[in-house]
Short mmCIF file of C-alpha atoms in Angstrom, two decimals:
data_model
loop_
_atom_site.label_atom_id
_atom_site.label_comp_id
_atom_site.label_asym_id
_atom_site.label_seq_id
_atom_site.Cartn_x
_atom_site.Cartn_y
_atom_site.Cartn_z
CA MET B 1 -42.87 18.84 -7.55
CA ASN B 2 -42.35 22.38 -6.44
CA ARG B 3 -40.85 21.17 -3.12
CA PHE B 4 -38.56 18.87 -5.04
CA LYS B 5 -37.33 21.74 -7.16
CA SER B 6 -36.82 23.80 -4.36
CA ILE B 7 -34.68 20.98 -2.82
CA LEU B 8 -32.78 20.53 -5.99
CA ILE B 9 -32.00 24.31 -6.24
CA VAL B 10 -30.74 24.55 -2.73
CA ILE B 11 -28.49 21.43 -3.36
CA LEU B 12 -27.11 23.34 -6.48
CA ILE B 13 -26.54 26.25 -4.63
CA LEU B 14 -24.62 24.54 -2.01
CA PHE B 15 -22.53 22.80 -4.80
CA SER B 16 -21.94 26.08 -6.31
CA VAL B 17 -20.47 27.54 -3.17
CA LYS B 18 -18.40 24.78 -2.57
CA ILE B 19 -16.72 24.68 -5.93
CA SER B 20 -16.02 28.41 -5.85
CA ALA B 21 -14.53 28.09 -2.24
CA GLN B 22 -11.19 29.47 -3.46
CA LYS B 23 -12.97 32.64 -4.83
CA ILE B 24 -13.55 35.68 -2.68
CA PRO B 25 -17.02 36.92 -3.53
CA ASP B 26 -17.36 40.29 -5.38
CA GLY B 27 -18.75 43.08 -3.03
CA LEU B 28 -17.97 45.52 -0.27
CA TYR B 29 -16.30 44.66 2.71
CA PHE B 30 -16.03 46.43 5.93
CA VAL B 31 -12.75 46.35 7.66
CA SER B 32 -11.41 46.36 11.42
CA GLY B 33 -8.88 49.04 12.54
CA ASN B 34 -8.98 52.80 11.72
CA GLU B 35 -6.91 53.20 8.66
CA ILE B 36 -9.00 51.19 6.12
CA ASN B 37 -12.81 51.96 5.98
CA GLN B 38 -14.01 49.58 3.33
CA ILE B 39 -12.64 47.35 0.70
CA THR B 40 -14.45 46.84 -2.60
CA VAL B 41 -13.58 43.27 -4.16
CA LEU B 42 -13.87 42.57 -7.94
CA ASN B 43 -12.85 39.39 -9.36
CA ARG B 44 -11.45 39.38 -12.95
CA ARG B 45 -11.49 37.15 -15.93
CA ASP B 46 -8.02 35.80 -15.38
CA GLY B 47 -8.59 34.76 -11.95
CA SER B 48 -6.99 37.93 -10.29
CA ILE B 49 -8.83 40.61 -8.08
CA LYS B 50 -9.06 44.34 -8.43
CA ALA B 51 -9.52 45.80 -4.73
CA THR B 52 -10.43 49.33 -4.20
CA PHE B 53 -9.23 50.70 -0.74
CA ASP B 54 -11.33 53.45 0.81
CA THR B 55 -9.02 54.87 3.64
CA TYR B 56 -8.97 58.18 5.40
CA ARG B 57 -6.50 59.25 3.16
CA GLY B 58 -8.75 58.75 -0.04
CA THR B 59 -9.15 55.75 -2.19
CA SER B 60 -6.47 53.65 -3.79
CA GLU B 61 -6.54 50.52 -5.89
CA MET B 62 -4.56 47.56 -6.08
CA ALA B 63 -4.55 44.32 -8.18
CA PHE B 64 -4.13 40.87 -6.27
CA SER B 65 -2.83 37.57 -8.03
CA LEU B 66 -3.69 34.03 -6.82
CA LEU B 67 -1.08 32.38 -4.85
CA LYS B 68 -1.01 29.02 -6.25
CA SER B 69 1.20 27.56 -3.26
CA VAL B 70 -1.21 28.82 -0.57
CA PRO B 71 -5.10 27.90 -0.71
CA ASP B 72 -7.74 30.85 -0.73
CA SER B 73 -4.91 33.45 -0.78
CA TYR B 74 -4.00 36.64 -3.07
CA GLU B 75 -1.05 38.60 -3.10
CA SER B 76 -0.63 42.25 -3.94
CA VAL B 77 1.11 43.08 -7.42
CA ASP B 78 3.74 45.85 -7.82
CA THR B 79 3.18 47.31 -4.32
CA LYS B 80 5.70 48.81 -2.13
CA GLU B 81 4.31 46.77 0.91
CA SER B 82 3.24 43.10 0.47
CA TYR B 83 -0.67 42.79 1.10
CA ILE B 84 -2.17 39.45 1.37
CA LEU B 85 -5.82 38.54 1.01
CA THR B 86 -6.49 35.27 2.61
CA LYS B 87 -8.78 32.98 4.87
CA LYS B 88 -7.69 32.61 8.34
CA ASN B 89 -10.09 30.40 10.78
CA ASN B 90 -12.56 30.68 7.60
CA LEU B 91 -12.62 34.37 7.94
CA LEU B 92 -11.51 36.83 5.19
CA THR B 93 -8.60 38.48 6.36
CA LEU B 94 -6.00 41.42 5.25
CA LEU B 95 -2.45 40.91 5.95
CA ILE B 96 0.35 43.41 5.64
CA LEU B 97 3.85 41.64 5.49
CA GLY B 98 7.18 43.09 6.65
CA ASP B 99 10.68 41.61 6.33
CA MET B 100 10.63 37.65 6.04
CA ASN B 101 6.92 37.75 5.57
CA LEU B 102 6.45 38.82 8.95
CA VAL B 103 2.80 39.79 9.70
CA VAL B 104 2.98 43.44 10.75
CA LYS B 105 -0.56 44.20 10.57
CA LYS B 106 -3.76 41.99 10.58
CA GLU B 107 -7.28 43.18 9.64
CA VAL B 108 -10.41 41.16 9.30
CA MET B 109 -12.95 41.67 6.78
CA ALA B 110 -16.73 41.16 6.60
CA ILE B 111 -19.75 42.25 4.49
CA SER B 112 -21.68 43.77 7.57
CA LYS B 113 -20.68 45.63 10.73
CA LYS B 114 -22.39 42.86 12.85
CA GLU B 115 -20.20 40.04 11.14
CA LEU B 116 -17.06 42.26 11.44
CA LYS B 117 -17.64 42.47 15.20
CA ALA B 118 -18.14 38.75 15.43
CA ALA B 119 -15.02 38.00 13.23
CA LYS B 120 -12.74 40.53 15.44
CA LYS B 121 -13.81 38.65 18.49
CA GLN B 122 -13.08 35.32 16.95
CA LEU B 123 -9.61 36.49 15.70
CA GLY B 124 -8.68 38.48 18.98
CA ILE B 125 -8.50 41.76 17.06
CA LYS B 126 -8.86 44.67 19.87
CA SER B 127 -10.22 48.02 18.61
CA GLU B 128 -7.69 50.93 18.45
CA LEU B 129 -9.65 52.78 21.06
CA SER B 130 -9.26 49.56 23.55
CA LYS B 131 -5.54 49.64 22.94
CA GLU B 132 -5.21 53.30 23.77
CA LEU B 133 -7.30 53.00 26.89
CA GLY B 134 -5.10 50.11 27.96
CA SER B 135 -2.22 52.16 27.67
CA LEU B 136 -3.78 54.95 29.61
CA TRP B 137 -4.88 52.63 32.37
CA GLY B 138 -1.05 51.82 32.83
CA LYS B 139 -1.67 48.00 32.35
CA LYS B 140 1.91 46.79 32.11
CA LYS B 141 3.12 43.30 30.86
CA LYS B 142 6.20 41.58 30.44
CA LYS B 143 8.32 42.10 27.30
CA GLU B 144 7.53 38.98 25.76
CA GLU B 145 3.69 39.34 26.57
CA GLU B 146 3.64 42.93 24.85
CA LYS B 147 5.43 41.62 21.86
CA GLY B 148 3.59 38.61 21.62
CA PRO B 149 4.57 35.55 19.51
CA LEU B 150 5.88 36.41 15.93
CA GLU B 151 3.30 35.33 13.17
CA TYR B 152 4.61 34.84 9.63
CA PHE B 153 2.80 34.14 6.18
CA VAL B 154 4.90 31.24 4.70
CA LYS B 155 4.25 31.26 0.83
CA ASP B 156 6.53 28.33 -0.25
CA ALA B 157 6.42 25.97 2.72
CA THR B 158 8.22 22.43 1.76
CA SER B 159 5.58 20.74 4.03
CA ASP B 160 2.91 20.95 6.61
CA PHE B 161 5.90 20.42 9.21
CA HIS B 162 7.68 23.29 7.79
CA GLN B 163 4.62 25.48 7.98
CA LYS B 164 3.97 24.42 11.71
CA ASN B 165 7.67 25.23 12.91
CA VAL B 166 8.55 28.31 10.98
CA GLY B 167 10.45 30.73 12.92
CA LYS B 168 12.01 27.81 14.81
CA ILE B 169 15.22 25.71 15.01
CA VAL B 170 14.11 21.94 15.32
CA PHE B 171 16.79 19.60 16.40
CA PHE B 172 17.51 16.02 15.06
CA SER B 173 19.70 12.90 15.98
CA LYS B 174 20.47 12.32 12.25
CA GLU B 175 20.95 14.29 9.13
CA PRO B 176 17.27 15.20 8.11
CA THR B 177 15.72 15.73 4.49
CA VAL B 178 13.63 18.93 4.61
CA GLY B 179 10.24 18.00 3.23
CA LYS B 180 10.45 14.45 4.39
CA GLU B 181 11.47 14.87 8.09
CA ASP B 182 11.62 11.59 9.90
CA ILE B 183 9.62 12.50 13.31
CA SER B 184 11.37 9.88 15.11
CA THR B 185 14.91 11.45 14.97
CA ILE B 186 13.60 14.88 16.56
CA LYS B 187 15.08 15.19 19.87
CA THR B 188 15.76 17.74 22.71
CA ASP B 189 17.67 15.50 25.10
CA PHE B 190 21.16 14.92 24.31
CA LYS B 191 24.42 13.51 25.85
CA ILE B 192 28.24 13.35 24.73
CA GLY B 193 28.48 11.02 21.94
CA ASP B 194 25.19 11.96 20.27
CA GLU B 195 24.92 13.40 16.98
CA ILE B 196 23.17 16.75 16.99
CA TRP B 197 21.61 18.43 13.84
CA GLY B 198 19.52 21.75 13.51
CA VAL B 199 17.04 23.01 10.99
CA ALA B 200 15.99 26.54 10.86
CA TYR B 201 12.60 26.99 9.21
CA PHE B 202 12.24 30.27 7.59
CA PRO B 203 9.20 32.18 6.38
CA ALA B 204 11.09 33.46 3.35
CA LYS B 205 14.05 32.66 0.84
CA ILE B 206 17.24 33.85 2.57
CA LYS B 207 17.99 35.99 -0.49
CA ASP B 208 14.75 37.96 -0.08
CA SER B 209 15.04 39.03 3.47
CA TYR B 210 17.39 41.70 4.86
CA TYR B 211 17.54 39.91 8.24
CA LEU B 212 18.26 36.46 6.55
CA ARG B 213 20.86 37.92 4.38
CA ARG B 214 22.48 39.33 7.53
CA LEU B 215 22.36 35.95 9.18
CA SER B 216 24.22 34.44 6.28
CA ASN B 217 27.26 36.64 7.30
CA ARG B 218 27.97 37.81 3.64
CA PHE B 219 31.77 38.68 2.94
CA GLN B 220 33.40 39.81 -0.26
CA ASP B 221 36.96 38.90 -0.86
CA ASN B 222 39.61 40.89 -2.56
CA PHE B 223 38.61 39.32 -5.88
CA GLY B 224 34.86 40.10 -5.57
CA ARG B 225 33.72 36.73 -4.90
CA ASN B 226 31.09 36.50 -1.94
CA HIS B 227 31.09 34.13 0.63
CA TYR B 228 28.44 33.07 3.05
CA TRP B 229 28.24 31.21 6.40
CA ILE B 230 25.67 29.85 8.82
CA THR B 231 27.04 30.65 12.36
CA ILE B 232 25.63 29.90 15.77
CA GLY B 233 25.73 31.13 19.19
CA MET B 234 25.44 28.77 22.21
CA ASP B 235 24.76 29.47 25.85
CA LYS B 236 24.18 27.75 29.01
CA MET B 237 20.87 28.76 30.70
CA GLU B 238 22.10 28.82 34.24
CA LYS B 239 20.07 31.53 36.58
CA ASP B 240 22.80 32.00 38.85
CA LEU B 241 25.41 32.91 35.99
CA LEU B 242 26.27 36.28 34.39
CA PRO B 243 25.33 36.58 30.62
CA LYS B 244 29.34 36.06 29.91
CA GLU B 245 29.54 33.21 32.36
CA ASN B 246 26.62 31.54 30.40
CA GLU B 247 28.36 32.03 27.00
CA VAL B 248 29.81 28.80 25.31
CA VAL B 249 30.58 30.53 22.00
CA ASN B 250 29.36 33.92 20.64
CA GLN B 251 29.53 32.94 17.30
CA CYS B 252 30.87 29.89 15.32
CA THR B 253 30.60 28.83 11.65
CA VAL B 254 28.74 25.56 11.22
CA LYS B 255 28.19 25.52 7.58
CA ARG B 256 29.41 27.23 4.34
CA LEU B 257 26.78 28.32 2.14
CA LYS B 258 26.71 28.17 -1.76
CA LYS B 259 24.65 30.61 -3.74
CA ALA B 260 22.08 27.96 -4.39
CA ASP B 261 21.39 27.90 -0.58
CA LEU B 262 20.38 31.48 -0.82
CA GLU B 263 17.29 30.41 -2.93
CA LYS B 264 16.06 28.15 -0.04
CA ASN B 265 13.74 28.99 3.09
CA TYR B 266 15.52 26.64 5.40
CA ALA B 267 18.97 25.71 6.49
CA VAL B 268 20.23 22.54 7.58
CA PHE B 269 23.32 22.27 9.71
CA GLN B 270 25.21 19.86 11.90
CA ILE B 271 26.12 21.32 15.50
CA VAL B 272 27.86 18.28 17.03
CA PRO B 273 29.22 15.08 15.23
CA SER B 274 29.28 11.71 16.94
CA SER B 275 32.68 11.09 15.39
CA ILE B 276 35.39 12.64 13.12
CA ALA B 277 34.08 9.99 10.33
CA ASN B 278 30.44 11.24 10.11
CA MET B 279 31.59 15.05 10.47
CA LYS B 280 29.69 17.32 8.29
CA ILE B 281 30.10 20.62 10.38
CA ASP B 282 32.72 23.25 9.11
CA LYS B 283 36.15 21.94 10.19
CA ASP B 284 37.19 25.17 11.66
CA GLY B 285 34.08 25.73 13.28
CA ALA B 286 33.85 22.08 14.86
CA SER B 287 37.32 22.59 16.34
CA PHE B 288 36.49 25.92 17.89
CA LEU B 289 33.00 24.60 19.06
CA LEU B 290 33.83 21.45 20.43
CA GLY B 291 36.91 22.60 22.23
CA ARG B 292 34.67 25.34 23.94
CA MET B 293 32.06 22.94 25.03
CA GLY B 294 34.58 20.75 26.40
CA GLU B 295 36.16 23.50 28.51
CA ARG B 296 33.09 25.41 29.27
CA LEU B 297 30.51 22.73 30.18
CA ASP B 298 30.81 21.26 33.83
CA PRO B 299 29.99 17.70 34.40
CA TYR B 300 26.22 17.75 34.73
CA LYS B 301 23.15 18.00 32.64
CA HIS B 302 23.03 21.32 31.07
CA GLY B 303 20.19 23.22 29.29
CA LEU B 304 21.34 25.00 26.08
CA ARG B 305 20.11 27.84 23.93
CA ILE B 306 21.39 27.51 20.40
CA SER B 307 20.87 30.39 18.01
CA LEU B 308 21.55 31.53 14.59
CA THR B 309 23.40 34.96 14.99
CA ASP B 310 25.88 37.29 13.05
CA GLY B 311 27.85 37.70 16.44
CA LYS B 312 26.83 41.11 16.99
CA MET B 313 23.18 40.50 18.02
CA ASP B 314 21.82 40.63 21.46
CA GLN B 315 19.68 37.56 22.43
CA GLU B 316 16.60 39.53 21.99
CA ASP B 317 17.55 40.14 18.40
CA GLU B 318 18.10 36.52 17.57
CA LEU B 319 14.73 35.42 16.33
CA TYR B 320 15.88 31.79 15.33
CA PHE B 321 16.76 29.79 18.27
CA GLY B 322 15.90 26.59 20.13
CA THR B 323 16.84 25.02 23.47
CA ILE B 324 18.22 21.31 24.28
CA THR B 325 19.48 19.54 27.27
CA TYR B 326 22.90 18.18 27.06
CA ASP B 327 24.25 15.57 29.51
CA THR B 328 28.06 16.35 29.88
CA THR B 329 28.16 14.18 33.21
CA GLU B 330 30.97 11.99 31.43
CA GLY B 331 33.18 12.66 28.45
CA THR B 332 33.91 16.21 28.29
CA GLU B 333 37.75 15.17 27.62
CA ASP B 334 36.29 13.26 24.43
CA LEU B 335 34.89 16.61 23.22
CA ILE B 336 38.56 18.42 23.66
CA MET B 337 40.28 15.35 22.21
CA MET B 338 38.09 15.50 19.15
CA ALA B 339 38.60 19.19 18.75
CA LYS B 340 42.16 18.68 18.81
CA GLU B 341 42.11 15.85 16.12
CA ILE B 342 40.18 18.06 13.84
CA GLU B 343 42.56 20.97 14.26
CA GLU B 344 45.45 18.80 13.64
CA GLY B 345 43.74 17.18 10.38
CA ALA B 346 42.90 20.63 9.23
CA LEU B 347 46.37 21.97 9.42
CA LYS B 348 47.70 19.16 7.74
CA GLY B 349 45.32 19.54 4.78
CA LYS B 350 46.04 23.17 4.55
CA ARG B 351 48.68 23.92 1.69
CA ALA B 352 51.10 26.78 1.91
CA PRO B 353 50.91 29.72 -0.40
CA THR B 354 51.79 29.32 -3.80
CA ALA B 355 54.72 31.58 -5.45
CA VAL B 356 53.71 33.26 -8.71
CA LYS B 357 57.50 33.96 -9.42
CA HIS B 358 60.79 33.67 -7.76
CA ASN B 359 63.28 36.41 -7.18
CA ALA B 360 65.82 36.08 -4.37
CA ASP B 361 66.70 39.85 -4.03
CA LEU B 362 63.17 40.92 -3.85
CA GLU B 363 62.32 38.23 -1.37
CA ALA B 364 65.12 39.46 0.66
CA GLU B 365 64.19 42.95 0.46
CA MET B 366 60.57 41.89 1.42
CA MET B 367 61.98 39.92 4.66
CA GLN B 368 63.92 42.91 5.59
CA GLN B 369 60.81 45.17 5.58
CA ILE B 370 58.57 42.62 7.39
CA GLU B 371 61.27 42.47 10.23
CA LEU B 372 61.22 46.15 10.45
CA TRP B 373 57.31 46.18 10.75
CA ALA B 374 57.50 43.38 13.39
CA ASN B 375 59.99 45.46 15.45
CA THR B 376 58.04 48.51 15.38
CA LYS B 377 54.68 46.68 15.81
CA ASP B 378 55.92 44.77 18.79
CA TRP B 379 55.45 41.12 17.19
CA PRO B 380 57.86 39.10 19.78
CA GLY B 381 58.97 35.76 19.78
CA VAL B 382 58.33 35.12 16.09
CA LYS B 383 60.65 33.73 13.81
CA PHE B 384 60.49 34.32 10.03
CA HIS B 385 61.48 31.41 7.65
CA LYS B 386 60.75 32.43 4.23
CA VAL B 387 59.01 34.80 1.92
CA ILE B 388 56.69 33.70 -0.90
CA ILE B 389 55.92 36.06 -3.74
CA THR B 390 52.15 35.76 -4.20
CA LEU B 391 51.14 38.86 -6.45
CA ASP B 392 53.50 40.13 -9.17
CA TRP B 393 53.82 43.81 -9.88
CA GLN B 394 50.65 45.78 -10.51
CA ILE B 395 50.34 49.69 -10.94
CA LEU B 396 48.43 51.31 -8.41
CA ARG B 397 46.54 54.39 -9.00
CA ASP B 398 44.53 56.98 -6.78
CA ASP B 399 40.93 57.80 -7.15
CA TYR B 400 41.79 60.16 -9.90
CA GLY B 401 43.84 57.67 -12.11
CA ASN B 402 47.00 59.13 -10.85
CA ILE B 403 49.80 56.59 -10.73
CA THR B 404 50.98 56.20 -6.80
CA GLY B 405 53.41 53.59 -7.21
CA ASN B 406 54.20 49.64 -8.21
CA TYR B 407 52.88 47.31 -6.05
CA VAL B 408 53.72 43.47 -5.05
CA GLU B 409 52.60 41.03 -2.57
CA GLY B 410 54.20 38.45 -0.52
CA ASP B 411 53.35 36.06 2.34
CA VAL B 412 55.84 35.39 4.99
CA LEU B 413 55.99 31.91 6.72
CA TYR B 414 56.46 32.18 10.29
CA SER B 415 56.64 30.07 13.51
CA ASP B 416 55.98 31.32 17.38
CA ASP B 417 55.03 29.95 20.62
CA GLU B 418 51.53 29.49 19.55
CA GLY B 419 52.25 27.50 16.31
CA CYS B 420 53.06 28.26 12.70
CA GLY B 421 51.45 29.93 9.81
CA TYR B 422 51.80 32.75 7.20
CA ARG B 423 50.92 36.37 6.95
CA ASN B 424 50.36 38.50 3.87
CA PHE B 425 51.99 41.64 3.37
CA GLY B 426 51.92 44.41 0.59
CA PHE B 427 54.85 46.41 -0.69
CA LEU B 428 54.99 49.53 -2.86
CA LYS B 429 57.73 51.14 -4.98
CA PRO B 430 56.63 54.79 -4.90
CA TYR B 431 56.09 56.55 -8.24
CA LEU B 432 58.64 59.44 -8.45
CA GLY B 433 57.28 60.74 -11.89
CA ASN B 434 58.12 60.88 -15.58
CA GLY B 435 58.01 56.98 -15.50
CA GLN B 436 60.35 56.67 -12.75
CA TYR B 437 60.00 54.63 -9.39
CA ASP B 438 61.95 54.50 -6.21
CA GLU B 439 64.42 51.81 -6.23
CA ASN B 440 63.53 50.55 -2.94
CA ILE B 441 60.34 48.94 -1.72
CA ARG B 442 58.27 50.11 1.22
CA GLN B 443 56.01 47.93 3.26
CA HIS B 444 52.35 49.19 2.32
CA THR B 445 49.55 46.88 3.55
CA ILE B 446 48.94 44.00 5.97
CA GLY B 447 46.55 41.35 4.76
CA HIS B 448 44.95 37.87 5.82
CA ARG B 449 47.13 35.39 8.19
CA GLY B 450 46.35 31.70 8.25
CA GLU B 451 47.66 28.52 10.31
CA LEU B 452 49.88 25.84 8.75
CA SER B 453 51.27 22.78 10.20
CA CYS B 454 54.88 23.49 11.25
CA ASP B 455 56.64 21.01 8.83
CA LYS B 456 55.28 23.23 6.05
CA VAL B 457 57.15 26.42 7.08
CA LYS B 458 60.77 25.28 7.01
#
């Protein structure tokens, strides 16, 4: 009977441990590394944790709340840095996260120094002393080996596939649905005529990361509206070419982002359409990218590196990239032809600027000022056709509120050897004082320019 009771008690204990697997047991834990000596864990009634850190600087306390999206994990509350208590390879681990939830420091925790030593070995954590000795002994490694693979802690992965591919661009032959990816459409080997899609799997929401916000290429227009884009760089990987010779495009827009897209921790974008009919890539970007690919890819099989970039990054700063093979043995002229068709279609769809008012005398005076500017700035071979008033008179003031003049804008329609378009100019009637303005306008600012089909500028 006593033996039966003992077995039953053991079974109940094992069952209890299993039920509370998500709970980190109360107690004092030794910590790897030199900055934190010990951490005392105390579970609270609401399911959160109070943790007391014993460091070389003294004692500090933190609250940790349960992360519902990640099993066996807790996140620090109201702290400057993000701390995570989690299980890694069945070991209790403390992570310190940086931008994009990048793991910048990883420490293992154990209830005894003997267990700590074994846990450090299991996770491959070296002591600070061995790191210093390694440096003193002059052990040199390649830059990639020194840096090591980047490790992220993903709080809201859309799927296991997302979790496994975080920090990467994965390529597909059809438009994918994130969270329900069709594995059969994943490819790295393409040829001209194939459709190419990319998905960048992020460890954090775009809006929550400085680096990812940088990749969104935020631009604020004159009306205070924010615009966002996903842009890619594309390079050949030919060892016998110089970096500039390998470049296909430094930066090309493939997708315009909406504000809701900034709440996502991934980006889906088309890179190459199989035809104009199924094109979802940004039209201007498609024309530029396909044209460059047709011109710069010789007729053989290429290795291509495709990255997310803001155009100013060196390759080592481009954290999201992937590689594919692209067979251009035949059909580069098809890429160039598609680029021209897209460009022509985009031009036909663009509208000429809209007039806010008509005033023949003011339009003539604007044209005179524009022609004077063009002669001064050496804009040769251009023919000006018409000025459209696009902004009515506005009072301009300096930083102190003093009136500087009366301001108006107009867009001039022009044609030259490269095609047709419009360009924005601002004009000012300087303020003379006592409510009086100069009778004549002066060219004051130069604004944006845009392309138009030539039938719209006559």
